[in-house]
mmCIF file of C-alpha atoms in Angstrom:
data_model
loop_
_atom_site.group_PDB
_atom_site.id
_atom_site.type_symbol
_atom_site.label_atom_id
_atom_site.label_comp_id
_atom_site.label_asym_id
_atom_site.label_seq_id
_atom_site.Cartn_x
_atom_site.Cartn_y
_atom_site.Cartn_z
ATOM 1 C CA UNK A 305 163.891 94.499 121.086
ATOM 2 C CA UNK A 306 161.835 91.926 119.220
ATOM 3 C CA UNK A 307 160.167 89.039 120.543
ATOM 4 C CA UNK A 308 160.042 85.645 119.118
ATOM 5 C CA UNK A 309 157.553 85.183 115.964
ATOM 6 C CA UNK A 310 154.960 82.431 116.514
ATOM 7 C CA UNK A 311 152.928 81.064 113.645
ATOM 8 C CA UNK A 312 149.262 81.933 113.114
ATOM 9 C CA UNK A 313 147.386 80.176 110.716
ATOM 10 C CA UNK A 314 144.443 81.584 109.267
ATOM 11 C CA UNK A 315 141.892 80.405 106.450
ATOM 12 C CA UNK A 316 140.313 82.264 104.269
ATOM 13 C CA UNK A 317 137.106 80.619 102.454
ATOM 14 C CA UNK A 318 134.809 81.701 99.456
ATOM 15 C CA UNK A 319 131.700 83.178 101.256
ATOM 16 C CA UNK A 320 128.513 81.962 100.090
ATOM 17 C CA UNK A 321 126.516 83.963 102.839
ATOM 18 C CA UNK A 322 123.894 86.612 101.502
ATOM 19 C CA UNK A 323 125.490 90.511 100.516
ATOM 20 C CA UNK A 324 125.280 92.913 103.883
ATOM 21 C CA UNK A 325 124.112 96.558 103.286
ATOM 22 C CA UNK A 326 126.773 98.806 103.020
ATOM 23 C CA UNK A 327 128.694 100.615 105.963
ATOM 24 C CA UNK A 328 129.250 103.721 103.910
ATOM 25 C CA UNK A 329 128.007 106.782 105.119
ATOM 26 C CA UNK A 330 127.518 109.000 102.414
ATOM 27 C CA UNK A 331 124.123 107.737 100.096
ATOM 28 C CA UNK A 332 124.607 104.310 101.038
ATOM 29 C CA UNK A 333 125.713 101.646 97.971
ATOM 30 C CA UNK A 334 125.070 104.006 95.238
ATOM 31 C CA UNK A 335 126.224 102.157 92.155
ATOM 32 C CA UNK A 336 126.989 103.298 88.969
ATOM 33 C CA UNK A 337 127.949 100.728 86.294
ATOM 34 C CA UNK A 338 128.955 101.515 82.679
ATOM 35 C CA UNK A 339 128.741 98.354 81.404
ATOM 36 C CA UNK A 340 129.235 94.346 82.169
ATOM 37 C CA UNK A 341 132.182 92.437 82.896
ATOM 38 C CA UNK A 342 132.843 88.794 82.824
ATOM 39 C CA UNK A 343 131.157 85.904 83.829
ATOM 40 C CA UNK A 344 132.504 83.463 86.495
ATOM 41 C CA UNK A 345 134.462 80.444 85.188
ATOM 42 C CA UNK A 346 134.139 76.968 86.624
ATOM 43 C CA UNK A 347 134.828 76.416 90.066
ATOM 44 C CA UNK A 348 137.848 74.216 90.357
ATOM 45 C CA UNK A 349 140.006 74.998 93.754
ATOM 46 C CA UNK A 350 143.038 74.868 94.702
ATOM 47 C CA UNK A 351 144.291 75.184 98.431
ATOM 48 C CA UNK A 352 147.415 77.923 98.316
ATOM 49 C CA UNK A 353 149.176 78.956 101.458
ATOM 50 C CA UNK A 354 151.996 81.490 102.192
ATOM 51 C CA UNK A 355 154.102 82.631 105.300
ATOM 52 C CA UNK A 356 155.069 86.189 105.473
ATOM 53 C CA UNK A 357 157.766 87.859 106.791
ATOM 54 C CA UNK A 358 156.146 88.535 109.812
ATOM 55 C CA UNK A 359 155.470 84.658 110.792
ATOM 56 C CA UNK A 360 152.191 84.240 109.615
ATOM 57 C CA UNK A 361 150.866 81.227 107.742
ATOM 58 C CA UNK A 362 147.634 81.997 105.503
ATOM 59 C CA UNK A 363 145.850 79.007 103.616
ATOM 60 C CA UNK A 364 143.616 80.556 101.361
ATOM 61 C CA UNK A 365 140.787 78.850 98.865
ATOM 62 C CA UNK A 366 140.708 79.851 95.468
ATOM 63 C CA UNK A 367 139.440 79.046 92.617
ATOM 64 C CA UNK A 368 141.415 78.336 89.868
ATOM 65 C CA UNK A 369 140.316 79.192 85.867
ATOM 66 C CA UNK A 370 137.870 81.568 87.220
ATOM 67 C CA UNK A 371 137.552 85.750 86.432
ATOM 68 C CA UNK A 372 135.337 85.474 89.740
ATOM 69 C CA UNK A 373 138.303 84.833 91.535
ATOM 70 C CA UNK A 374 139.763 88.375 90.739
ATOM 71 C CA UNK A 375 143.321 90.324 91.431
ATOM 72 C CA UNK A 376 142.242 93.345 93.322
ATOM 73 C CA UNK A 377 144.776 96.125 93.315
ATOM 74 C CA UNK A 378 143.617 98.667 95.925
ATOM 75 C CA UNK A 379 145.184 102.104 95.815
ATOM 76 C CA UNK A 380 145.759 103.685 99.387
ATOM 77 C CA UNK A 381 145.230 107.561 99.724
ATOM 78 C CA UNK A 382 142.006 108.541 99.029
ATOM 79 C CA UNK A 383 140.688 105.048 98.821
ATOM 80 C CA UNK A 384 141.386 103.537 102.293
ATOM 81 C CA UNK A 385 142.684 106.355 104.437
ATOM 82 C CA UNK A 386 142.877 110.786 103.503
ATOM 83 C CA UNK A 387 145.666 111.980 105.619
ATOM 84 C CA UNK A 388 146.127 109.258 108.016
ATOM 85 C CA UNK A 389 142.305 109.242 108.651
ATOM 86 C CA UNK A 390 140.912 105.437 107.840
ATOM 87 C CA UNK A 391 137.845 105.832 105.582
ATOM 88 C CA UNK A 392 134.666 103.928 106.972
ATOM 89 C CA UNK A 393 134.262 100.220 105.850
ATOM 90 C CA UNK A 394 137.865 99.645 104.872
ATOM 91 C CA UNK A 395 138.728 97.125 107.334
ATOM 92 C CA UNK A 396 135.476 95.386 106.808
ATOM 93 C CA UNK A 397 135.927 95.261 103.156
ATOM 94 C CA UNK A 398 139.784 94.142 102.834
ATOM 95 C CA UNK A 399 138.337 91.520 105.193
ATOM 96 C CA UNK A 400 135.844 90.197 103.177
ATOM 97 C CA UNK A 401 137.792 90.290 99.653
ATOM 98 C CA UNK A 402 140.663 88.674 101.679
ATOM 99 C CA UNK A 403 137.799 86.031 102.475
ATOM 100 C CA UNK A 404 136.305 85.838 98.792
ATOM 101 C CA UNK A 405 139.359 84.515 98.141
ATOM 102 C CA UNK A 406 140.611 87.449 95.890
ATOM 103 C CA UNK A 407 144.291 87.987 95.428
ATOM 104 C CA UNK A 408 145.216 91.560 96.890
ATOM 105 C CA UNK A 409 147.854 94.229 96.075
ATOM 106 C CA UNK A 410 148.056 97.322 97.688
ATOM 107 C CA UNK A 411 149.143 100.669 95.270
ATOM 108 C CA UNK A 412 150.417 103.705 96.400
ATOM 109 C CA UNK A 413 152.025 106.944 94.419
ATOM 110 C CA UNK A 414 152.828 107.887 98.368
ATOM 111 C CA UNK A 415 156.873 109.312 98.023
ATOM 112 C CA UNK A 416 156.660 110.354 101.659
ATOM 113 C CA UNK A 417 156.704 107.734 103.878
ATOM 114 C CA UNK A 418 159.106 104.475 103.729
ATOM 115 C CA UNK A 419 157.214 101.263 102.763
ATOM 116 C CA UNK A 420 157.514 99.816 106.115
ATOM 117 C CA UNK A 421 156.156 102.822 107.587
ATOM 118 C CA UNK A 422 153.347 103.264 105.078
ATOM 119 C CA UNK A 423 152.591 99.326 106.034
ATOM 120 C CA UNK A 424 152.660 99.957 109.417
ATOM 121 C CA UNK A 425 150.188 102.560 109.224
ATOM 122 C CA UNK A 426 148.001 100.222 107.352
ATOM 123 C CA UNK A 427 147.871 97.904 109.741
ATOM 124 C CA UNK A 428 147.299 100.464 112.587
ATOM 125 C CA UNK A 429 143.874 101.020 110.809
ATOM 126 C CA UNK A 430 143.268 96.955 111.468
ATOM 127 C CA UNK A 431 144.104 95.983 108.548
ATOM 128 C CA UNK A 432 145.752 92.805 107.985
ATOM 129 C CA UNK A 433 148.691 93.859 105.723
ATOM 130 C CA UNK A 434 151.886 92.241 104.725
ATOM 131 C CA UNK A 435 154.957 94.650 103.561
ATOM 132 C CA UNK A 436 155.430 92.773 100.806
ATOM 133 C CA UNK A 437 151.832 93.348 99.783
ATOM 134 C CA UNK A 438 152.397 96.707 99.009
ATOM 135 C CA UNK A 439 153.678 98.110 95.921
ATOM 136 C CA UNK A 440 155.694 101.495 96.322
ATOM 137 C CA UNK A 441 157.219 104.255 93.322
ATOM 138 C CA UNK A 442 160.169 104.735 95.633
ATOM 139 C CA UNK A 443 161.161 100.835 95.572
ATOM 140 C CA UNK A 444 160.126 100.808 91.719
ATOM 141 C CA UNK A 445 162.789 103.613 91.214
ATOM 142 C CA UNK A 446 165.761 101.938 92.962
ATOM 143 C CA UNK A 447 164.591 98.803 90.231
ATOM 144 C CA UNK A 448 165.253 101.511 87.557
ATOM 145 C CA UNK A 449 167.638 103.696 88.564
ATOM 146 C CA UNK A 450 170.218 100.604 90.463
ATOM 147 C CA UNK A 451 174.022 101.502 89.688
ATOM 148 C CA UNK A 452 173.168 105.290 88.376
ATOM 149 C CA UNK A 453 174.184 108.504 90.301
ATOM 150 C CA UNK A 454 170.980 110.063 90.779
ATOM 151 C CA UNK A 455 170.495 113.437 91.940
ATOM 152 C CA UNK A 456 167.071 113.203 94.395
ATOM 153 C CA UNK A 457 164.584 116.047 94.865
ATOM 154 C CA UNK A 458 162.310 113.811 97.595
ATOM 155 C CA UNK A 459 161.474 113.433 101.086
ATOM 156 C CA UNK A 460 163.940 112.168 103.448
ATOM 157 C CA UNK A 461 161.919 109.525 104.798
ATOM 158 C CA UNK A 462 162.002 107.367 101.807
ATOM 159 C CA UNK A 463 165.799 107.319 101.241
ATOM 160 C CA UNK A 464 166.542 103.832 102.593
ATOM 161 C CA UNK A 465 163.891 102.736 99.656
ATOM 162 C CA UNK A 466 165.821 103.750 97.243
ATOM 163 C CA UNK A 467 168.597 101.150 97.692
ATOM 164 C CA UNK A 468 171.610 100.269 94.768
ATOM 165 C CA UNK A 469 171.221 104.117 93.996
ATOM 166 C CA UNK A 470 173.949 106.728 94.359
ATOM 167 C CA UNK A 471 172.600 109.701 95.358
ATOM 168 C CA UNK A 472 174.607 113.014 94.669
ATOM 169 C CA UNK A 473 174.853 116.806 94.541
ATOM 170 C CA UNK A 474 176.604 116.862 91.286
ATOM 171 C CA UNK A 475 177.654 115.332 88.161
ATOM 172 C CA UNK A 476 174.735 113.244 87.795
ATOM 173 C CA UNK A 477 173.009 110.613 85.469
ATOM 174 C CA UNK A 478 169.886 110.912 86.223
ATOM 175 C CA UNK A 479 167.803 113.652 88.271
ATOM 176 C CA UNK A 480 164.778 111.823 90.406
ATOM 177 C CA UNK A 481 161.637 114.231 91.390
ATOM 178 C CA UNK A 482 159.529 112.752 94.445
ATOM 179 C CA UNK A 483 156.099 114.162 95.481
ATOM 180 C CA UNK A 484 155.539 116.825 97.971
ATOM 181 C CA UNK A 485 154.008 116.445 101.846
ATOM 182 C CA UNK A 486 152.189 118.491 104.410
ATOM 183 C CA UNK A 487 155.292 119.683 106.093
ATOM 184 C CA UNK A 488 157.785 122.170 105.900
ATOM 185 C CA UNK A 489 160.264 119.954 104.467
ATOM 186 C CA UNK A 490 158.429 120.545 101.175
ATOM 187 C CA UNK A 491 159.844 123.890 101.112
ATOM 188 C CA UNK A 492 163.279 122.960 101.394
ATOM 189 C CA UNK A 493 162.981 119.842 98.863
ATOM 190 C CA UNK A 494 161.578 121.661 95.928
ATOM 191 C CA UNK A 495 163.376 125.267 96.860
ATOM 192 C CA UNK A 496 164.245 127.547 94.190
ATOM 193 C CA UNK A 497 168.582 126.530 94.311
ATOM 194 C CA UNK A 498 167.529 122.711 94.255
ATOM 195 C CA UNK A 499 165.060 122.991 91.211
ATOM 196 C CA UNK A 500 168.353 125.300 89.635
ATOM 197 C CA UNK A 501 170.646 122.647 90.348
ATOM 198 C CA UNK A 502 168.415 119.811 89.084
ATOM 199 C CA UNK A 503 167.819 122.116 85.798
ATOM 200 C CA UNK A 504 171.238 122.394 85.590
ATOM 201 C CA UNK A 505 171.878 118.513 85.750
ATOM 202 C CA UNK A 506 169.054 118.019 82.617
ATOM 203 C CA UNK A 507 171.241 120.538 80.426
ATOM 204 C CA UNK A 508 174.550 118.424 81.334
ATOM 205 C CA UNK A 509 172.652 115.438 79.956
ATOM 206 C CA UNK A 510 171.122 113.944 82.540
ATOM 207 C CA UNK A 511 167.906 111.969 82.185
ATOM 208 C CA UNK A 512 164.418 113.157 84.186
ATOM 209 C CA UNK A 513 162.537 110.571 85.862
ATOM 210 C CA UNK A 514 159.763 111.626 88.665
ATOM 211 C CA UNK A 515 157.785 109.099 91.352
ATOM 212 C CA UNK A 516 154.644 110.363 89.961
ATOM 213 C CA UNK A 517 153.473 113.533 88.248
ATOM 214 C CA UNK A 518 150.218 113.975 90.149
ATOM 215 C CA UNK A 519 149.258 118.081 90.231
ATOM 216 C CA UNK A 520 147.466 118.001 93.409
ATOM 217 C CA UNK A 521 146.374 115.462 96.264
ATOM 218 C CA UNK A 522 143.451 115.827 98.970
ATOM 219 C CA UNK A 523 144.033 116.175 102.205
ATOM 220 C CA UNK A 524 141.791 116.457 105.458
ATOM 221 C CA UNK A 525 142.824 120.456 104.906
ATOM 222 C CA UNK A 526 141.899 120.102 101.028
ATOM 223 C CA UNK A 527 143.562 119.742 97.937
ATOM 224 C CA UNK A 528 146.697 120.686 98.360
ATOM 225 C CA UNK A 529 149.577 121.260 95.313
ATOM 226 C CA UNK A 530 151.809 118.260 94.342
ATOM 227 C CA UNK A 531 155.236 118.032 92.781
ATOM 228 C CA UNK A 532 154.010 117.389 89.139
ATOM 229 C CA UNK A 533 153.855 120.838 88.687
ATOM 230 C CA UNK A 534 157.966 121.608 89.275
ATOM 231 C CA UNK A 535 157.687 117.914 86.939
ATOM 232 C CA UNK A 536 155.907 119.779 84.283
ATOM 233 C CA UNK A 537 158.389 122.964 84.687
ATOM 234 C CA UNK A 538 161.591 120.993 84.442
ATOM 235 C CA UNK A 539 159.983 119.554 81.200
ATOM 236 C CA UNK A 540 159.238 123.033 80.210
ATOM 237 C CA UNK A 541 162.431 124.730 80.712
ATOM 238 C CA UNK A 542 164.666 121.733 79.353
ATOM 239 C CA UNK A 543 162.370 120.419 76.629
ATOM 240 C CA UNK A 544 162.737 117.045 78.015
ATOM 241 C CA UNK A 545 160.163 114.245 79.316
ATOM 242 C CA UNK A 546 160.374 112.753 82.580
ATOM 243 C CA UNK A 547 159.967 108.851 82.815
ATOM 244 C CA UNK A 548 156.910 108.382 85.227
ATOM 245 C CA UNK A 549 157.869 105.633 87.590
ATOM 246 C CA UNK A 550 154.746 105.389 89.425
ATOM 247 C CA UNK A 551 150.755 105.258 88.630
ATOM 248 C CA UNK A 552 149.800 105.696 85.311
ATOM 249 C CA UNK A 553 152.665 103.999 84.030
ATOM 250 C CA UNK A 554 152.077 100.882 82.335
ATOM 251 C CA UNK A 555 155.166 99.471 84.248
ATOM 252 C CA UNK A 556 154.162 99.988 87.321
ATOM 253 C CA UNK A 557 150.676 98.280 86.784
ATOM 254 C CA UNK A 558 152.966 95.100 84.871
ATOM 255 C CA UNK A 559 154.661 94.972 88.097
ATOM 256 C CA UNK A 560 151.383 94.660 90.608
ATOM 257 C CA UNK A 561 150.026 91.901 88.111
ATOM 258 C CA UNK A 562 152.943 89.850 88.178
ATOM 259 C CA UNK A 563 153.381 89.892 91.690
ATOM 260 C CA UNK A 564 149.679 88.553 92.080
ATOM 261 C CA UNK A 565 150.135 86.376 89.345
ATOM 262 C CA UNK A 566 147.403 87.916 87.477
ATOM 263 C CA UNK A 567 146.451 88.336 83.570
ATOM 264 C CA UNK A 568 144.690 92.197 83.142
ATOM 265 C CA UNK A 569 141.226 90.889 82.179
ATOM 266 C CA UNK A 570 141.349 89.049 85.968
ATOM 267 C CA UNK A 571 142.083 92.119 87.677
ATOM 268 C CA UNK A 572 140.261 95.078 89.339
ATOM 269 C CA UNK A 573 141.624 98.501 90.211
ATOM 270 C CA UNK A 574 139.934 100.397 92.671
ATOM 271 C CA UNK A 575 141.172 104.320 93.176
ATOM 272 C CA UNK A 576 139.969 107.272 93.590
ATOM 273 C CA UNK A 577 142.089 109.179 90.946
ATOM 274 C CA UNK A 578 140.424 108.966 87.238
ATOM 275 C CA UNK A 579 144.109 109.949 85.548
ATOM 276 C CA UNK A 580 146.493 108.211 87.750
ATOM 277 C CA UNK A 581 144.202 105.218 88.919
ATOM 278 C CA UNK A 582 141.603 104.822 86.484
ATOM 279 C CA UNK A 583 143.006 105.363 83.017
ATOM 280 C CA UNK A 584 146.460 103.492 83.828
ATOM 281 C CA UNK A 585 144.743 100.334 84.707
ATOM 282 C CA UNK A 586 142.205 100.720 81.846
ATOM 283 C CA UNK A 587 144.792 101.458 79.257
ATOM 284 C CA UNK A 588 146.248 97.876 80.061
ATOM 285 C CA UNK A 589 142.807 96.565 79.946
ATOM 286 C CA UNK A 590 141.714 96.336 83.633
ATOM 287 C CA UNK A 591 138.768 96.549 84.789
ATOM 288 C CA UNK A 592 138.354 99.671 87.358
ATOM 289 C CA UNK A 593 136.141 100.873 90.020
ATOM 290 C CA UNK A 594 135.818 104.646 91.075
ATOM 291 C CA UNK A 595 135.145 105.410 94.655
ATOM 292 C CA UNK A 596 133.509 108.617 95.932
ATOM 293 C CA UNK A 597 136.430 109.479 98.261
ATOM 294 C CA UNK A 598 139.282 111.377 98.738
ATOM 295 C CA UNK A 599 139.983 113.062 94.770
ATOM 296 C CA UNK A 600 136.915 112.103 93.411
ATOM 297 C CA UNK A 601 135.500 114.923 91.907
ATOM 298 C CA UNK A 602 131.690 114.603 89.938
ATOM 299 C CA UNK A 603 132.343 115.635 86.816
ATOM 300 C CA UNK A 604 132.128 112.508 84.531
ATOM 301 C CA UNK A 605 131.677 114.576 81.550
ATOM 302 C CA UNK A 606 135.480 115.655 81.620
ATOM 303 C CA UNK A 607 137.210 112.799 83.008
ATOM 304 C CA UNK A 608 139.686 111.237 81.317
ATOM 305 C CA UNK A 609 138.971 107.983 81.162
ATOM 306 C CA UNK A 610 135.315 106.082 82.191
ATOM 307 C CA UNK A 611 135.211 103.681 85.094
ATOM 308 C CA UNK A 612 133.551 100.986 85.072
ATOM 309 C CA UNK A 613 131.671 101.076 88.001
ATOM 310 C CA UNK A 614 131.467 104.495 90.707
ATOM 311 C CA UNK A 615 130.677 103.832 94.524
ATOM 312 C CA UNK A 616 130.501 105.603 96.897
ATOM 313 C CA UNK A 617 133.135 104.282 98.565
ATOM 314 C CA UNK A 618 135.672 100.680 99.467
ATOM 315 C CA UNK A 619 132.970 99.298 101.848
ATOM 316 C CA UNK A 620 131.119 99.060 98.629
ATOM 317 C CA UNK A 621 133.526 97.142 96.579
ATOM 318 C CA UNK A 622 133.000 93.640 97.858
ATOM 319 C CA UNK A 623 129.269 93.581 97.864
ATOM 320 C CA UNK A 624 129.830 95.152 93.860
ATOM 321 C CA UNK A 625 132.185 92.303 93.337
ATOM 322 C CA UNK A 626 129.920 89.916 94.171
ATOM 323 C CA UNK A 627 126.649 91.130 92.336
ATOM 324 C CA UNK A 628 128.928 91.197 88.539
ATOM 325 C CA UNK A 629 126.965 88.307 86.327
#
């Protein structure tokens, strides 16, 4: 049963106090910048405030006309938790960007979890965290695919996202490939008879679309295989493309930025994914961040696209944010 909601106000400020060292643990604020940014705009203000469905009132600072004053999409898995473990400093630094005055927007290629439970989970960490604050593929997909019969290869759990979609067995428009999990429900998603019947839906006609087509994700056991490889194989074996609903598509990046009210050159993407995280924002002309977490992997010679800037990790970002001329 749920109580009543009282409201809390809180205010949020532009921080002029001096940078604090770092809370990572691993080589502490290692930065790595490729090359300069913006500089900060004039410092008009503007007080903004919001309530949220959960009953609680922010009033936040910001400037207005200013780059310094930046849309910060954060990416979740890898950046501010690896399998349900928090990463060290995340609280702190949501925190202080939330107190900078930044505008935030939480990304996730996640097809596991609902949004409200992914949220929830968030917030279990300490971190303050609205639902509608974070951006989901399976909520992006029931945008897309609204109306069609849809024949879904994903986790159970995110069902109720996709809402306005028929889902069916048979007969369908449009075949929908989610990503895989740590359980045994994988198995049974992406079994041999459903990838047949899904196969068999493409050669009736039927368009592919897929949450994400990531190959792998890490986990606390390691990298473990995704569900862009049965992606790739439906591709393969119908000669089709699949429509990527998720990160790297440009769409999904449009989306964050107009929910934050944000123009590209404003904006910040931090991940720990060079394909997925780094080269989608970049491609719309984002600026990006690289942290030293969860997928990172050292080999800046073969990625595909060049961050900006490489820390070692989120606790990093704000004290990064603030140093940019």
């Amino acid at each position: 049963m749920t109580g009543p909601v009282f409201a809390i106000t809180r205010r949020f400020c532009a921080s002029v106090s001096p940078t604090e060292r770092s809370t990572s643990k691993t080589a502490s604020a290692r930065v790595s910048v490729f090359w300069a940014c913006w500089p900060p705009g004039p410092l008009e203000r503007e007080n903004r405030s919001s309530i949220s469905a959960r009953g609680i009132e922010t009033e936040r600072v910001t400037r207005i006309d200013s780059p310094a004053m930046a849309a910060i999409l954060l990416d979740l898995d890898g950046v501010l938790h690896i399998s349900g473990r928090p990463i060290d400093g995340g609280v702190r630094a949501v925190r202080e960007l939330r107190e900078a005055g930044h505008r935030l927007r939480f990304l996730t290629n996640n097809t596991t979890h609902s949004r409200r439970a992914l949220a929830e989970a968030i917030r279990s960490y300490g971190i303050e965290l609205a639902d509608d604050e974070l951006q989901t593929t399976p909520v992006a997909a029931a945008r897309v695919l609204s109306g069609r019969r849809v024949l879904a290869l994903t986790m159970p759990a995110i069902r109720d996202d996709l809402e306005g979609v028929e889902l069916v067995g048979e007969n369908a428009d449009a075949v929908l490939l989610g990503g895989a999990d740590e359980t045994a429900e994988t198995n049974q998603v992406f079994s041999y008879m459903n990838l047949a019947r899904a196969f068999s839906e493409l050669e009736g006609g039927a368009d592919l679309y897929c949450l994400h087509k990531n190959p792998w994700w890490q986990t606390a056991r390691g990298a473990l295989l995704d569900a862009g490889a049965f992606v790739v194989g439906l591709e393969y074996a119908t000669g089709t493309t699949a429509t990527v609903l998720g990160k790297p598509s440009a769409s999904y990046f449009e989306a964050a930025l107009e929910a934050l009210d944000a123009d590209p050159e404003h904006a910040w993407m931090v991940g720990d994914d060079v394909d997925a995280d780094i080269g989608g924002a970049a491609a719309l002309g984002m600026h990006t961040i690289l942290v030293r977490t969860g997928k990172f992997r050292d080999e800046a010679g073969a990625w595909s696209a060049q961050p900006e800037a490489v820390l070692d990790s989120i606790a990093d970002v704000p004290a990064f944010l603030e140093s940019v001329p």
